XYZ file of C-alpha atoms in Angstrom:
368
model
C 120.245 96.404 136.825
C 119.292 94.467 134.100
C 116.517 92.183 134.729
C 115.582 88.994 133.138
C 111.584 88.854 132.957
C 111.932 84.278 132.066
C 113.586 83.731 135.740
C 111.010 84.692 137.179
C 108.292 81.878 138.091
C 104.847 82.306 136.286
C 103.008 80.087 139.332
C 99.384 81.037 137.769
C 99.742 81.068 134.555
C 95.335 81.458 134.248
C 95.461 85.218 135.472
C 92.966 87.841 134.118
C 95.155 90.729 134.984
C 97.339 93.871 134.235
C 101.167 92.717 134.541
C 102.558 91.731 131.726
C 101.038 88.426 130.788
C 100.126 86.458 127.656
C 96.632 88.469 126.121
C 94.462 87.734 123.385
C 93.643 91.236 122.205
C 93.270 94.761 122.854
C 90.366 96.811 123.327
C 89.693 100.650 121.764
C 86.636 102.733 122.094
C 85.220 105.506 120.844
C 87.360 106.839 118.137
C 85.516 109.140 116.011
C 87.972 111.770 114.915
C 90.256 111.381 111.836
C 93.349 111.966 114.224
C 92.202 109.212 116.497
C 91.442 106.771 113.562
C 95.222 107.019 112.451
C 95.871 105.326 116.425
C 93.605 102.925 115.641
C 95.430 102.018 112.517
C 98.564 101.966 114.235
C 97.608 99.931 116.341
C 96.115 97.407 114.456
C 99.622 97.135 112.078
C 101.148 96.727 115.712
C 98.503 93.870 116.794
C 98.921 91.825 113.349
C 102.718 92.161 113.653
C 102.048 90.750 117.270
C 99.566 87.673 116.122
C 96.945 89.643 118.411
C 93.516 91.075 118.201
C 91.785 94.518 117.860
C 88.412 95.215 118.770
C 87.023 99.100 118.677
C 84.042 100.095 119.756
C 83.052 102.971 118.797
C 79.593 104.359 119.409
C 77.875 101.912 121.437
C 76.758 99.956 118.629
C 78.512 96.799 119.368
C 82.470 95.374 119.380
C 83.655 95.065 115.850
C 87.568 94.341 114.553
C 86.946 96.707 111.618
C 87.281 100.938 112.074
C 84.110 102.624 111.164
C 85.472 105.525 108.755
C 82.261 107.229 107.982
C 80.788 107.325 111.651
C 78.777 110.524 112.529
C 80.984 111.849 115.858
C 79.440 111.891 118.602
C 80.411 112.753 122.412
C 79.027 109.313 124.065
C 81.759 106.953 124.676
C 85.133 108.068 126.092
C 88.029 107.033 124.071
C 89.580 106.143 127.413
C 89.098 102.019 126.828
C 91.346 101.675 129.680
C 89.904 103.468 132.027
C 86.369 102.035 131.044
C 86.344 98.510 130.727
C 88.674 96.084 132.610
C 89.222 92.112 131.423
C 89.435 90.597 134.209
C 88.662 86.728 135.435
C 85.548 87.112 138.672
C 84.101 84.236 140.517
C 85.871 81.442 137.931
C 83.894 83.322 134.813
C 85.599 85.817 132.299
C 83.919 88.995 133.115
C 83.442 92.932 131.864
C 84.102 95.617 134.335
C 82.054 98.621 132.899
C 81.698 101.676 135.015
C 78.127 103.115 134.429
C 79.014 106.773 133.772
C 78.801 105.356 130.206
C 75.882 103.469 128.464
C 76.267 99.710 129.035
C 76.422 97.239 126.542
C 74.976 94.275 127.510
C 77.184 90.181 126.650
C 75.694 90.050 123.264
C 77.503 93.187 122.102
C 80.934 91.795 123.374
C 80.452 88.011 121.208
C 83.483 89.351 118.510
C 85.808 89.494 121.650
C 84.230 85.958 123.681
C 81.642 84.814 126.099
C 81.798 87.243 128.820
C 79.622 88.429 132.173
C 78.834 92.392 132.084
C 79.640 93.652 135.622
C 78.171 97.357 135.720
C 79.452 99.259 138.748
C 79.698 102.737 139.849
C 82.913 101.509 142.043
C 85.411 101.190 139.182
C 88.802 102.727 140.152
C 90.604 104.366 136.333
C 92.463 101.806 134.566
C 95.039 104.118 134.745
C 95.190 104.139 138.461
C 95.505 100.760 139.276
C 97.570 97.287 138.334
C 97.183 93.552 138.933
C 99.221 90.375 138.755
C 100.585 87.422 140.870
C 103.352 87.223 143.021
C 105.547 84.044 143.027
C 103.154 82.455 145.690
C 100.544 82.607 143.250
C 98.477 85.099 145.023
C 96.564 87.893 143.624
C 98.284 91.086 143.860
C 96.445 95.214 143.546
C 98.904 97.839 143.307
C 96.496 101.046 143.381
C 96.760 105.199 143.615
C 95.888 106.316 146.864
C 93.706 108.875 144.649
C 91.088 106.148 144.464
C 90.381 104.943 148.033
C 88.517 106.476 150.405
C 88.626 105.009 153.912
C 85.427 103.919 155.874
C 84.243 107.160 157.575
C 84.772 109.519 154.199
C 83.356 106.637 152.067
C 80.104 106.496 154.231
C 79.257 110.338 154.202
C 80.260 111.056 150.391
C 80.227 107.723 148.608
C 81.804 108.540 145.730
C 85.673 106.316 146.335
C 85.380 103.092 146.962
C 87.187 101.554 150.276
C 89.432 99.034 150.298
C 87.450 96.687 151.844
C 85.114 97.161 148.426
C 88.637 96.355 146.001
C 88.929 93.359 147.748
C 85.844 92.120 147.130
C 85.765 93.406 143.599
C 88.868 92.173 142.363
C 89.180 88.835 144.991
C 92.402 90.261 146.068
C 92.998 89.294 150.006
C 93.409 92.641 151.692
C 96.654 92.025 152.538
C 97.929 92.003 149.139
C 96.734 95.344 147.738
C 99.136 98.168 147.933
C 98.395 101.379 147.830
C 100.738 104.547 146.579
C 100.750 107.400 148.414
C 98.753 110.068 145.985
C 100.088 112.221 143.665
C 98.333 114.347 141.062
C 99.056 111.971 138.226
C 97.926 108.531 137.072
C 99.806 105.807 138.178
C 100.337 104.601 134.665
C 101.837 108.206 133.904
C 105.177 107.315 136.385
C 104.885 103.478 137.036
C 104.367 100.328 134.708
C 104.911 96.584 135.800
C 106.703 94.699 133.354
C 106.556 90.993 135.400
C 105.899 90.619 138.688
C 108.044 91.683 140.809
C 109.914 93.989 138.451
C 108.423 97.481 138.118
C 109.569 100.524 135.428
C 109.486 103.893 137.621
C 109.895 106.627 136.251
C 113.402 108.835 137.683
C 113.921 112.417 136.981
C 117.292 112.220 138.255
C 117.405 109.871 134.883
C 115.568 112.186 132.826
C 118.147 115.538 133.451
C 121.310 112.727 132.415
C 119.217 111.791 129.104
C 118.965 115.525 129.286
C 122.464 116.266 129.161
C 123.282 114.321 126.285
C 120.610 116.125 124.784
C 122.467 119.661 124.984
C 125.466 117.770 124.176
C 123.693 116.474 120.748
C 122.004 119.723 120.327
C 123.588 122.570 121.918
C 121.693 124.879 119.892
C 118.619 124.159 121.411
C 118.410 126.201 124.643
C 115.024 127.117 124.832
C 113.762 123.608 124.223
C 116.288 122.578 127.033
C 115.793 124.337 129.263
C 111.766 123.593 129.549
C 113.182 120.105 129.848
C 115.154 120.713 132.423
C 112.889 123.053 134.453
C 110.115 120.345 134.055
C 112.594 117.745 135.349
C 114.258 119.561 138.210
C 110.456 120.430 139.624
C 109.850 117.184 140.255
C 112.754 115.326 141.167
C 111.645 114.920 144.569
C 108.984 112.136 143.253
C 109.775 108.956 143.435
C 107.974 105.784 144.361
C 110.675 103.765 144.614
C 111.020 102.860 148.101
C 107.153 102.372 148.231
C 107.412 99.883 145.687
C 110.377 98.422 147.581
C 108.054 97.812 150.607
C 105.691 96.148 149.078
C 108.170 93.573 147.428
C 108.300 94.818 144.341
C 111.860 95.547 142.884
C 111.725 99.213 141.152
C 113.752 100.048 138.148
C 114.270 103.713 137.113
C 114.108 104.955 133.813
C 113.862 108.104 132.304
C 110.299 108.399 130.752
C 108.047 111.236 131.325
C 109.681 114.354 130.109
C 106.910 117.138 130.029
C 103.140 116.708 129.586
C 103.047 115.657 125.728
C 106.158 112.993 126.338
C 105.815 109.853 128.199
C 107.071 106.282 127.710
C 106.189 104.986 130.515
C 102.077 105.390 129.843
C 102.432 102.126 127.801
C 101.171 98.835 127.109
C 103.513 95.523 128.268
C 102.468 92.109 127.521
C 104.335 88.579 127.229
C 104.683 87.915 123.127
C 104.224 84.594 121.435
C 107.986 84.164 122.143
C 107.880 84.392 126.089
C 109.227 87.680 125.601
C 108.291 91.409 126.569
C 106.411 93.282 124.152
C 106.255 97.315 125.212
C 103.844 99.793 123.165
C 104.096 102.962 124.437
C 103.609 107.178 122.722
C 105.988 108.682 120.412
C 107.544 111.875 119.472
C 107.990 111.244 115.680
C 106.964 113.975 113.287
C 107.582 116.853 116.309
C 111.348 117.715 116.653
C 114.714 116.273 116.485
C 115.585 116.824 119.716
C 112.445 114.960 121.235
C 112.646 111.929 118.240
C 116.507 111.405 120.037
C 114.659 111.255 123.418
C 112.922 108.420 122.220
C 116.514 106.952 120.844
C 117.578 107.076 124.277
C 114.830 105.505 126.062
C 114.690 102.647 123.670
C 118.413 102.226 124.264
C 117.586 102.495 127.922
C 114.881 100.397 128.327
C 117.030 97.178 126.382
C 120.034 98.244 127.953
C 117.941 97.717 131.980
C 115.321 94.559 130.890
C 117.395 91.585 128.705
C 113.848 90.735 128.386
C 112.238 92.960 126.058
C 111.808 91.898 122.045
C 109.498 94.721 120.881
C 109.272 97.950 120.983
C 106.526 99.915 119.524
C 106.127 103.661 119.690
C 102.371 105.036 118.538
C 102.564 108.725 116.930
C 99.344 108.523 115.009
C 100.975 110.852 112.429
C 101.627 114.573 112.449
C 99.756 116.535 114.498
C 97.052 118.869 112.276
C 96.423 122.136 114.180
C 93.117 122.646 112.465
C 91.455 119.098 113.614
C 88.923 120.193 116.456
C 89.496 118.056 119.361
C 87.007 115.543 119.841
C 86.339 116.068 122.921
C 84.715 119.601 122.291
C 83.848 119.285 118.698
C 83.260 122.636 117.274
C 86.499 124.415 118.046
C 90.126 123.801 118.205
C 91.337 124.313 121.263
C 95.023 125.604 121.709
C 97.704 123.235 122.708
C 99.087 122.721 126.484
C 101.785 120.953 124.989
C 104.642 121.808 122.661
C 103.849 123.709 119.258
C 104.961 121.103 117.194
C 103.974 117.686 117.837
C 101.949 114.623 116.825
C 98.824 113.329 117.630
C 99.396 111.324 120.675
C 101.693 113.903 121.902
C 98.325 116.452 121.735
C 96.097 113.653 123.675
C 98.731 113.471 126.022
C 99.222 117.542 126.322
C 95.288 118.636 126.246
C 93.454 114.995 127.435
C 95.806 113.602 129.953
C 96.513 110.425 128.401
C 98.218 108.311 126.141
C 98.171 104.971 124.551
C 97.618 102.616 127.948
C 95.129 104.565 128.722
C 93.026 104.390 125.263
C 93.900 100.606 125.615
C 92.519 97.909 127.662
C 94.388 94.440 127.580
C 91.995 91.371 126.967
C 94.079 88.520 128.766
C 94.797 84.923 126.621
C 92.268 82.060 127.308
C 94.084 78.812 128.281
Protein backbone atom coordinates (compact mmCIF):
# COMPACT_ATOMS: atom_id res chain seq x y z
CA UNK A 1 0.00 0.00 0.00
CA UNK A 2 1.24 3.21 -0.50
CA UNK A 3 -0.79 5.88 0.94
CA UNK A 4 -1.16 9.43 0.02
CA UNK A 5 -1.56 11.53 3.41
CA UNK A 6 -3.06 15.12 0.82
CA UNK A 7 -6.28 12.91 -0.31
CA UNK A 8 -7.33 12.73 2.60
CA UNK A 9 -9.86 15.61 3.79
CA UNK A 10 -8.52 17.85 6.71
CA UNK A 11 -12.47 18.82 7.74
CA UNK A 12 -11.09 20.64 11.10
CA UNK A 13 -8.29 22.04 10.31
CA UNK A 14 -8.36 24.02 14.28
CA UNK A 15 -7.50 20.62 16.12
CA UNK A 16 -5.32 20.58 19.31
CA UNK A 17 -4.33 17.02 18.89
CA UNK A 18 -1.84 14.07 18.35
CA UNK A 19 -2.22 12.92 14.52
CA UNK A 20 -0.15 14.37 12.42
CA UNK A 21 -1.20 17.96 12.05
CA UNK A 22 0.38 21.37 11.44
CA UNK A 23 2.28 22.34 15.19
CA UNK A 24 3.98 25.27 16.31
CA UNK A 25 6.66 23.71 18.48
CA UNK A 26 7.84 21.01 20.56
CA UNK A 27 8.12 20.68 24.12
CA UNK A 28 11.31 18.99 26.26
CA UNK A 29 11.71 18.78 29.95
CA UNK A 30 14.01 18.06 32.29
CA UNK A 31 17.25 17.42 30.64
CA UNK A 32 20.01 17.68 32.99
CA UNK A 33 22.57 15.15 31.92
CA UNK A 34 25.28 15.87 29.28
CA UNK A 35 23.91 12.78 27.23
CA UNK A 36 20.44 14.20 27.28
CA UNK A 37 21.62 17.79 26.35
CA UNK A 38 23.16 16.35 23.01
CA UNK A 39 18.98 15.30 22.26
CA UNK A 40 18.17 18.51 22.99
CA UNK A 41 20.60 19.84 20.49
CA UNK A 42 19.49 17.53 18.01
CA UNK A 43 16.54 18.42 18.21
CA UNK A 44 16.70 21.90 18.03
CA UNK A 45 19.02 21.60 14.49
CA UNK A 46 15.89 19.36 13.53
CA UNK A 47 13.20 22.16 14.66
CA UNK A 48 15.17 25.15 12.81
CA UNK A 49 15.54 22.95 9.71
CA UNK A 50 11.65 22.49 10.19
CA UNK A 51 10.78 26.48 10.73
CA UNK A 52 9.50 25.17 14.28
CA UNK A 53 9.99 25.87 17.90
CA UNK A 54 11.81 24.37 20.97
CA UNK A 55 10.97 25.03 24.37
CA UNK A 56 12.84 22.92 27.39
CA UNK A 57 12.06 23.09 30.61
CA UNK A 58 14.21 21.95 32.67
CA UNK A 59 13.97 22.29 36.43
CA UNK A 60 10.80 23.88 37.09
CA UNK A 61 12.07 27.23 36.71
CA UNK A 62 10.06 28.31 33.82
CA UNK A 63 9.81 27.45 29.71
CA UNK A 64 12.82 28.86 27.99
CA UNK A 65 14.03 28.16 24.05
CA UNK A 66 17.66 28.19 25.25
CA UNK A 67 19.45 24.74 27.01
CA UNK A 68 20.69 25.49 30.42
CA UNK A 69 24.38 23.93 30.22
CA UNK A 70 25.51 24.61 33.70
CA UNK A 71 22.25 23.42 35.59
CA UNK A 72 22.87 21.63 38.97
CA UNK A 73 20.96 17.96 38.18
CA UNK A 74 18.45 17.31 39.96
CA UNK A 75 15.74 14.33 40.11
CA UNK A 76 12.43 16.66 39.95
CA UNK A 77 11.04 16.77 36.56
CA UNK A 78 10.81 13.64 34.37
CA UNK A 79 12.36 14.01 31.05
CA UNK A 80 9.24 12.26 29.80
CA UNK A 81 7.60 15.77 28.20
CA UNK A 82 5.27 13.53 26.52
CA UNK A 83 3.99 11.76 28.97
CA UNK A 84 3.68 14.97 31.23
CA UNK A 85 2.17 17.70 29.55
CA UNK A 86 -0.39 17.41 26.67
CA UNK A 87 -1.31 20.61 24.15
CA UNK A 88 -4.43 20.23 23.68
CA UNK A 89 -7.52 22.80 22.73
CA UNK A 90 -10.47 22.40 26.12
CA UNK A 91 -13.68 24.26 26.31
CA UNK A 92 -12.67 26.72 23.07
CA UNK A 93 -9.29 27.85 25.19
CA UNK A 94 -5.68 26.47 24.49
CA UNK A 95 -4.97 24.57 27.57
CA UNK A 96 -1.97 22.56 29.63
CA UNK A 97 -2.65 19.08 30.70
CA UNK A 98 -0.15 18.59 33.67
CA UNK A 99 -0.46 15.49 35.73
CA UNK A 100 0.33 16.45 39.42
CA UNK A 101 2.85 13.70 40.26
CA UNK A 102 5.15 16.60 39.24
CA UNK A 103 5.34 20.22 40.63
CA UNK A 104 3.00 22.48 38.62
CA UNK A 105 3.90 25.43 36.94
CA UNK A 106 1.40 27.79 36.96
CA UNK A 107 0.34 30.13 32.99
CA UNK A 108 2.98 32.62 33.71
CA UNK A 109 5.78 30.06 33.42
CA UNK A 110 4.40 28.80 29.98
CA UNK A 111 4.29 32.85 28.30
CA UNK A 112 7.64 31.76 25.87
CA UNK A 113 5.31 28.99 24.40
CA UNK A 114 1.59 31.30 24.43
CA UNK A 115 -1.36 32.17 26.51
CA UNK A 116 -2.44 28.98 27.93
CA UNK A 117 -4.97 27.50 30.90
CA UNK A 118 -2.99 25.05 33.42
CA UNK A 119 -5.28 21.99 33.86
CA UNK A 120 -3.67 19.96 36.88
CA UNK A 121 -5.15 16.47 37.13
CA UNK A 122 -4.30 13.28 38.71
CA UNK A 123 -6.41 11.55 35.67
CA UNK A 124 -3.82 12.00 32.91
CA UNK A 125 -3.46 8.79 30.83
CA UNK A 126 0.85 8.63 29.44
CA UNK A 127 1.29 10.48 26.36
CA UNK A 128 2.62 7.48 25.23
CA UNK A 129 -0.53 5.55 25.67
CA UNK A 130 -2.89 7.45 23.94
CA UNK A 131 -3.59 9.45 20.37
CA UNK A 132 -6.04 12.04 19.05
CA UNK A 133 -7.24 13.46 15.76
CA UNK A 134 -10.37 13.90 13.52
CA UNK A 135 -11.98 11.65 11.35
CA UNK A 136 -13.32 12.91 7.95
CA UNK A 137 -16.69 13.88 9.69
CA UNK A 138 -14.84 16.23 11.66
CA UNK A 139 -15.35 14.53 14.90
CA UNK A 140 -12.98 14.11 17.66
CA UNK A 141 -11.36 10.86 17.70
CA UNK A 142 -9.23 8.90 21.18
CA UNK A 143 -7.40 5.94 20.23
CA UNK A 144 -6.14 4.73 23.84
CA UNK A 145 -4.21 1.48 25.60
CA UNK A 146 -6.53 -0.53 27.38
CA UNK A 147 -3.61 -0.24 30.13
CA UNK A 148 -5.14 3.08 31.11
CA UNK A 149 -8.89 2.52 31.70
CA UNK A 150 -10.37 1.12 34.41
CA UNK A 151 -14.09 0.39 34.16
CA UNK A 152 -16.71 1.74 36.74
CA UNK A 153 -16.67 -0.89 39.55
CA UNK A 154 -12.53 -1.18 39.67
CA UNK A 155 -12.33 2.65 39.23
CA UNK A 156 -14.65 3.23 42.32
CA UNK A 157 -12.78 0.86 44.85
CA UNK A 158 -9.04 1.75 43.73
CA UNK A 159 -9.21 5.07 41.93
CA UNK A 160 -6.14 5.15 40.50
CA UNK A 161 -7.31 4.61 36.18
CA UNK A 162 -9.51 6.78 35.02
CA UNK A 163 -12.90 5.39 33.24
CA UNK A 164 -13.92 6.13 30.11
CA UNK A 165 -16.67 8.01 30.97
CA UNK A 166 -13.79 10.48 32.70
CA UNK A 167 -11.70 10.59 28.89
CA UNK A 168 -14.67 11.75 27.50
CA UNK A 169 -15.14 14.43 29.50
CA UNK A 170 -11.48 15.29 29.63
CA UNK A 171 -10.67 15.31 26.17
CA UNK A 172 -14.57 16.28 24.74
CA UNK A 173 -14.38 13.17 22.77
CA UNK A 174 -18.16 11.64 22.40
CA UNK A 175 -17.86 8.18 23.87
CA UNK A 176 -18.50 6.65 20.88
CA UNK A 177 -15.45 7.74 19.24
CA UNK A 178 -12.71 6.59 21.63
CA UNK A 179 -11.16 3.30 20.90
CA UNK A 180 -9.54 1.37 23.03
CA UNK A 181 -6.59 -1.42 22.28
CA UNK A 182 -6.72 -4.41 23.89
CA UNK A 183 -3.53 -4.18 26.51
CA UNK A 184 -0.30 -5.23 26.00
CA UNK A 185 2.78 -4.64 28.12
CA UNK A 186 4.09 -1.86 25.94
CA UNK A 187 3.21 1.75 25.14
CA UNK A 188 1.11 2.28 22.40
CA UNK A 189 3.57 4.64 20.83
CA UNK A 190 6.22 1.69 21.10
CA UNK A 191 4.06 -0.49 18.15
CA UNK A 192 1.53 2.11 16.71
CA UNK A 193 1.87 5.79 15.33
CA UNK A 194 -0.89 7.70 13.27
CA UNK A 195 0.46 9.43 10.45
CA UNK A 196 -3.17 11.17 9.16
CA UNK A 197 -6.25 10.12 10.06
CA UNK A 198 -7.27 7.28 9.01
CA UNK A 199 -3.86 5.88 8.11
CA UNK A 200 -1.99 4.23 10.99
CA UNK A 201 1.98 2.81 11.00
CA UNK A 202 1.80 -0.68 12.99
CA UNK A 203 4.40 -2.18 13.71
CA UNK A 204 4.71 -6.17 11.91
CA UNK A 205 7.18 -8.66 13.03
CA UNK A 206 6.40 -10.77 10.20
CA UNK A 207 8.12 -7.44 8.48
CA UNK A 208 10.82 -7.22 10.85
CA UNK A 209 12.29 -11.20 10.27
CA UNK A 210 12.14 -10.16 6.04
CA UNK A 211 14.24 -6.83 6.92
CA UNK A 212 15.94 -9.51 8.92
CA UNK A 213 16.85 -11.66 6.20
CA UNK A 214 18.42 -9.21 4.13
CA UNK A 215 20.29 -8.50 7.07
CA UNK A 216 22.13 -12.05 7.15
CA UNK A 217 22.23 -11.71 3.53
CA UNK A 218 24.29 -8.22 3.94
CA UNK A 219 26.09 -9.56 6.86
CA UNK A 220 26.36 -13.17 7.06
CA UNK A 221 29.02 -12.94 9.48
CA UNK A 222 26.99 -11.70 12.05
CA UNK A 223 25.23 -14.68 13.69
CA UNK A 224 25.12 -13.82 17.09
CA UNK A 225 23.72 -10.37 16.45
CA UNK A 226 21.10 -12.23 14.20
CA UNK A 227 20.03 -14.37 15.80
CA UNK A 228 18.92 -12.05 19.00
CA UNK A 229 17.07 -10.35 16.18
CA UNK A 230 15.42 -13.01 15.14
CA UNK A 231 14.59 -14.63 18.52
CA UNK A 232 13.23 -11.14 19.60
CA UNK A 233 11.11 -11.08 16.43
CA UNK A 234 9.78 -14.62 16.27
CA UNK A 235 8.55 -14.13 20.20
CA UNK A 236 6.30 -11.80 19.31
CA UNK A 237 4.93 -12.29 16.05
CA UNK A 238 1.69 -13.16 17.34
CA UNK A 239 1.08 -9.21 18.15
CA UNK A 240 -0.58 -7.38 16.00
CA UNK A 241 -3.19 -4.68 16.23
CA UNK A 242 -4.10 -4.63 12.97
CA UNK A 243 -7.50 -5.87 12.78
CA UNK A 244 -8.32 -3.73 15.94
CA UNK A 245 -7.37 -0.79 14.16
CA UNK A 246 -9.37 -2.08 11.18
CA UNK A 247 -12.55 -2.03 13.38
CA UNK A 248 -12.37 1.06 14.42
CA UNK A 249 -11.95 2.56 10.81
CA UNK A 250 -8.67 3.13 10.80
CA UNK A 251 -6.63 1.62 7.82
CA UNK A 252 -3.31 -0.11 9.39
CA UNK A 253 -0.08 -0.20 7.56
CA UNK A 254 2.72 -2.59 8.67
CA UNK A 255 6.15 -1.77 8.88
CA UNK A 256 9.00 -3.19 10.34
CA UNK A 257 10.04 -0.93 13.34
CA UNK A 258 10.71 -2.20 16.72
CA UNK A 259 13.52 -4.63 16.57
CA UNK A 260 14.66 -5.29 20.27
CA UNK A 261 14.36 -2.96 23.28
CA UNK A 262 17.12 -0.24 22.28
CA UNK A 263 15.63 -0.09 18.42
CA UNK A 264 12.41 1.42 17.53
CA UNK A 265 11.18 3.65 14.69
CA UNK A 266 8.02 3.62 15.28
CA UNK A 267 8.30 5.63 18.95
CA UNK A 268 8.44 8.84 16.80
CA UNK A 269 7.22 12.17 16.24
CA UNK A 270 4.84 12.88 12.83
CA UNK A 271 3.63 16.22 12.03
CA UNK A 272 2.32 18.04 8.71
CA UNK A 273 5.53 20.38 7.46
CA UNK A 274 5.25 23.85 6.05
CA UNK A 275 4.88 22.01 2.68
CA UNK A 276 1.61 19.94 3.48
CA UNK A 277 3.85 17.16 3.78
CA UNK A 278 4.79 14.42 6.49
CA UNK A 279 7.58 15.16 8.63
CA UNK A 280 8.69 11.78 10.82
CA UNK A 281 11.40 12.16 13.76
CA UNK A 282 11.94 9.11 15.22
CA UNK A 283 15.48 7.13 17.36
CA UNK A 284 18.50 6.05 15.64
CA UNK A 285 21.10 3.46 15.64
CA UNK A 286 24.08 5.59 14.37
CA UNK A 287 27.38 5.28 16.18
CA UNK A 288 26.32 1.40 17.45
CA UNK A 289 26.92 -1.19 14.63
CA UNK A 290 26.74 -1.67 11.00
CA UNK A 291 24.37 -4.09 11.00
CA UNK A 292 21.75 -1.99 13.09
CA UNK A 293 22.80 1.59 11.03
CA UNK A 294 21.47 -0.76 7.71
CA UNK A 295 18.28 -1.45 9.76
CA UNK A 296 17.66 2.03 9.76
CA UNK A 297 18.53 2.06 5.74
CA UNK A 298 15.79 -0.24 5.40
CA UNK A 299 13.14 1.33 7.32
CA UNK A 300 13.72 4.65 5.74
CA UNK A 301 13.45 2.89 2.40
CA UNK A 302 10.36 1.27 3.80
CA UNK A 303 8.63 3.88 5.23
CA UNK A 304 8.93 6.15 1.56
CA UNK A 305 8.49 3.17 -0.31
CA UNK A 306 4.52 2.55 1.88
CA UNK A 307 3.54 6.64 2.51
CA UNK A 308 4.16 8.88 -1.02
CA UNK A 309 3.57 11.35 1.62
CA UNK A 310 6.49 11.66 3.70
CA UNK A 311 9.33 14.63 2.96
CA UNK A 312 11.47 14.26 6.12
CA UNK A 313 12.99 11.98 7.84
CA UNK A 314 14.90 12.59 10.93
CA UNK A 315 16.60 9.98 13.06
CA UNK A 316 17.82 11.35 16.79
CA UNK A 317 21.08 9.38 18.10
CA UNK A 318 22.23 12.02 20.52
CA UNK A 319 25.81 10.83 19.79
CA UNK A 320 27.75 7.81 20.97
CA UNK A 321 26.76 6.27 23.83
CA UNK A 322 29.51 6.97 26.94
CA UNK A 323 29.46 3.96 29.31
CA UNK A 324 30.78 6.02 32.16
CA UNK A 325 27.80 8.82 32.12
CA UNK A 326 25.62 7.82 35.27
CA UNK A 327 22.13 7.66 34.22
CA UNK A 328 20.15 10.43 35.28
CA UNK A 329 17.70 8.84 36.58
CA UNK A 330 19.83 7.37 39.55
CA UNK A 331 22.63 9.79 39.61
CA UNK A 332 25.47 8.35 41.47
CA UNK A 333 26.10 5.13 39.60
CA UNK A 334 26.09 3.76 36.18
CA UNK A 335 23.89 1.30 35.84
CA UNK A 336 24.60 -1.62 33.31
CA UNK A 337 22.88 -1.68 30.02
CA UNK A 338 19.56 -3.84 29.15
CA UNK A 339 20.27 -3.11 25.75
CA UNK A 340 23.04 -3.94 23.31
CA UNK A 341 26.81 -3.25 24.36
CA UNK A 342 27.39 -0.87 21.86
CA UNK A 343 25.00 1.76 21.22
CA UNK A 344 24.07 5.45 21.39
CA UNK A 345 22.35 7.49 23.62
CA UNK A 346 18.81 7.16 22.65
CA UNK A 347 19.34 3.58 22.05
CA UNK A 348 20.36 3.42 26.15
CA UNK A 349 17.02 5.56 27.07
CA UNK A 350 15.24 3.26 25.06
CA UNK A 351 17.10 -0.07 26.58
CA UNK A 352 17.24 1.05 30.51
CA UNK A 353 14.16 3.98 30.58
CA UNK A 354 11.59 2.62 28.27
CA UNK A 355 11.40 5.35 25.92
CA UNK A 356 12.47 7.19 23.10
CA UNK A 357 12.14 10.42 21.34
CA UNK A 358 7.98 10.71 21.24
CA UNK A 359 8.00 10.10 24.43
CA UNK A 360 10.61 12.95 25.65
CA UNK A 361 8.51 15.10 23.17
CA UNK A 362 5.23 16.70 23.42
CA UNK A 363 3.78 18.36 20.16
CA UNK A 364 2.46 22.04 20.71
CA UNK A 365 -0.26 22.22 17.84
CA UNK A 366 -0.16 25.54 15.20
CA UNK A 367 -2.50 28.49 16.16
CA UNK A 368 -4.75 29.49 13.21
Amino acid sequence: MNMNINNIQQSNPNFKGYDAIKLKGFYMQGLIQPCEKRIFHEMKQIAQKEGLDLFINQNNTGVKTNLLENILPDQKLSIWGQDRKAFIKKNNSNTILENTCETILNETDFKPIGQYKILAEKYIPRGGNYYIGYNNNGEKWLLLNAAEIYDKKAFNEFGDKPTKELFSTLFEINPKNIFVINEFFTDLDEVIRPIGYPYVLVNNYSENLKNIKKLEQKFPESKELIKKLRDYSEKRIHENHSEALKSYGFIPINISANYLNDINFINAIAFKNKNNKLSYITNSTKNSYPELEYLEQLFEEDLRKKVKDIEQIHFVSGGKKDVDEPDSDILTITLPSFGLKKGNTIMDILANRHGGIHCMTAEIPLEH
